[in-house]
Coordinates of C-alpha atoms in Angstrom, one line a residue:
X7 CA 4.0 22.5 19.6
X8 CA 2.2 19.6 20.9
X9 CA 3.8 16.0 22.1
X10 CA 2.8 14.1 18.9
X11 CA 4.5 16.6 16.6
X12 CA 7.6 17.0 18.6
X13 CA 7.9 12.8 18.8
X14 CA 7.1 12.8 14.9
X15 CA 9.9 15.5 13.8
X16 CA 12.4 13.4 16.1
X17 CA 11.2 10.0 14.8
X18 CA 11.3 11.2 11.3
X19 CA 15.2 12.7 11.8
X20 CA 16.0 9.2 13.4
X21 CA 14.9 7.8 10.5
X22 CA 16.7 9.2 8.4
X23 CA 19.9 9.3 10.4
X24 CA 19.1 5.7 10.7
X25 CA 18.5 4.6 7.2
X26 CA 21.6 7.0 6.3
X27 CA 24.4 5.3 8.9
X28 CA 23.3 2.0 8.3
X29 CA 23.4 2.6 4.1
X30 CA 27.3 3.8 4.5
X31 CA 28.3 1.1 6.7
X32 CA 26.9 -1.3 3.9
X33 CA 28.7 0.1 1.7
X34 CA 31.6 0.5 3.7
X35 CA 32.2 -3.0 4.7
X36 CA 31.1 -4.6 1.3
X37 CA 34.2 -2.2 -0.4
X38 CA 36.5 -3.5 2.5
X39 CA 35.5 -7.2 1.8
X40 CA 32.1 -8.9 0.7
X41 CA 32.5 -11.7 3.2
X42 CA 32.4 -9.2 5.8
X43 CA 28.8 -8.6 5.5
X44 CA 28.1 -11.5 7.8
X45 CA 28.9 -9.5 10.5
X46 CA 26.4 -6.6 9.2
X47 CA 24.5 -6.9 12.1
X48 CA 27.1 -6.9 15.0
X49 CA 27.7 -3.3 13.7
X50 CA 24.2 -1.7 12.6
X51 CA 22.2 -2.8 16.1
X52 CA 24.0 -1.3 18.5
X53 CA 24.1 1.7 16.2
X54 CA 20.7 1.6 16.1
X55 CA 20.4 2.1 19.8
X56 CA 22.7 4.5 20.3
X57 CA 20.6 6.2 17.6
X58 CA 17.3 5.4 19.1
X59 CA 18.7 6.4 22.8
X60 CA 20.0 9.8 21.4
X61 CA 17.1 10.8 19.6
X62 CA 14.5 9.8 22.5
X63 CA 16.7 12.0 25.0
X64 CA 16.5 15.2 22.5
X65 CA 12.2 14.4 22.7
X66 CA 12.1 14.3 25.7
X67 CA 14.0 17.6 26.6
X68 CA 12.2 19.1 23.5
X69 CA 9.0 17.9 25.7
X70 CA 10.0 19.2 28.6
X71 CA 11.0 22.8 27.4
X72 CA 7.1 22.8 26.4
X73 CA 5.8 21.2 29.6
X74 CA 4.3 18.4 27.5
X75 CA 5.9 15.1 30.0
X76 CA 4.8 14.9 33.1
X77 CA 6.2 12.4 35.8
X78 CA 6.1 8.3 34.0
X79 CA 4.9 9.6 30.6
X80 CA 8.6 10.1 29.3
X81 CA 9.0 6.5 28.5
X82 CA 5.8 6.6 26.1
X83 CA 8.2 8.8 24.2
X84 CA 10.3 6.3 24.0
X85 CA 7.9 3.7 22.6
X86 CA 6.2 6.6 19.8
X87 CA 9.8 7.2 17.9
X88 CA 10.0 3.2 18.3
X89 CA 6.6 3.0 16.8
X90 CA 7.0 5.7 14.1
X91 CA 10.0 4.4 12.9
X92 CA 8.7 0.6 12.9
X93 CA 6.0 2.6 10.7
X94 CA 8.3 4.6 8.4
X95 CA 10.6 1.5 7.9
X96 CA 7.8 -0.9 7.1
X97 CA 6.4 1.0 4.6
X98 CA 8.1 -0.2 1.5
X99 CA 7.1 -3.2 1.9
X100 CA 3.7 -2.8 2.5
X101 CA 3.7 -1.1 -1.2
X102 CA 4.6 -4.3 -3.2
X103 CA 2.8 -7.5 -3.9
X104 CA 5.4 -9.8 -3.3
X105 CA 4.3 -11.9 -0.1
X106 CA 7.8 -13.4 0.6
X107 CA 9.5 -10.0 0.3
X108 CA 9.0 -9.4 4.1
X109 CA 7.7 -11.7 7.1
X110 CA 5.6 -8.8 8.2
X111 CA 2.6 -9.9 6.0
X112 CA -0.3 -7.9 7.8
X113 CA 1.2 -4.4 6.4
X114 CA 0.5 -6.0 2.9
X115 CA -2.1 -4.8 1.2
X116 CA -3.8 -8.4 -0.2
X117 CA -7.3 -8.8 -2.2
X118 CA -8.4 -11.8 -3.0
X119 CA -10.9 -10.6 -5.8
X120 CA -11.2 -7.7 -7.6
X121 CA -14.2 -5.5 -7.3
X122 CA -15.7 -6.1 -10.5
X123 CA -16.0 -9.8 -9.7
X124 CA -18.0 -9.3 -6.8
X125 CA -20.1 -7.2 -8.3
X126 CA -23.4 -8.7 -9.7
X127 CA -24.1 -7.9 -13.4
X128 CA -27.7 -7.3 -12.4
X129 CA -28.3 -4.8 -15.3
X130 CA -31.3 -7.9 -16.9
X131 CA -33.7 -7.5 -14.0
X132 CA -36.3 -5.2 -13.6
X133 CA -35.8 -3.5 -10.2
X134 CA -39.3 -1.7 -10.5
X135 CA -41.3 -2.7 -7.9
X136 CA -45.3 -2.0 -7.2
X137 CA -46.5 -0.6 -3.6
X138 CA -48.6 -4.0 -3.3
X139 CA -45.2 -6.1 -4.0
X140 CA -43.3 -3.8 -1.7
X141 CA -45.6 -4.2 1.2
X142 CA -45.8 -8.2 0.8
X143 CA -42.1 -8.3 0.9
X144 CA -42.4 -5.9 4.2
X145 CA -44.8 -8.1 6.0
X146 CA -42.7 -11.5 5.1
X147 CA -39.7 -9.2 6.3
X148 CA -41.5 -8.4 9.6
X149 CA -44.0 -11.6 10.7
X150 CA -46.4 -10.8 13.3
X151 CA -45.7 -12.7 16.5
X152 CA -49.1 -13.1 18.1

């Protein structure tokens, strides 16, 4: 296996482990009490890390049993699950159109026209050209500097 696949089958498990943890304890502490949901994040950060600190040891031993991290290169492992999961978790919002859904507005996908409006409705002109046209369009194109 090579490094990339190893850190993307890890990334993609803490993902999921993620996204499942943090989905129960939602729902766990809005059945206990609504109000307590202020405190949501007190709970699912340093889960979160333990999560991310867990699944960036099994990588790196996964790495290692392949002899794919040598030396300083472990803590790039480190910073690929961060990046994959920044990745995985950002991509619902970049699906919808809704600017103010999320603050990370350059994972939108944004056009300001559609393609038919910048397209020309040129079909009128006559696009046939004769070689004596073509080459006085070439020499403006190309004046001689003497």
């Amino acid at each position: 296996m090579e490094k990339f696949e190893i850190d993307i089958k890890w990334g993609s498990y803490f993902f999921i482990a993620n996204m499942t943890i943090s989905i129960i304890i939602v729902l766990l502490m809005f059945l206990i009490n609504s109000y307590s949901l202020i405190y949501l994040y007190d709970f699912l950060i340093p889960v979160f890390i333990i999560q991310l600190i867990y699944f960036t040891v099994k990588a790196i031993i996964e790495n290692n049993k392949y002899d794919l991290n040598k030396g300083f290169r472990k803590i790039f492992v480190f910073v690929r699950l961060l990046v994959f999961y920044y990745l995985l978790a950002m991509f619902p919002s970049s699906t919808t159109n809704d600017t103010n859904s999320s603050i990370f507005f350059l994972f939108l996908p944004y056009r300001k026209k559609d393609i038919s409006e910048l397209v020309e409705d040129d079909s009128n002109r006559d696009d046939e050209i004769t070689l004596k046209e073509f080459m006085v369009r070439l020499k403006r194109s190309f004046p001689e500097h003497n």
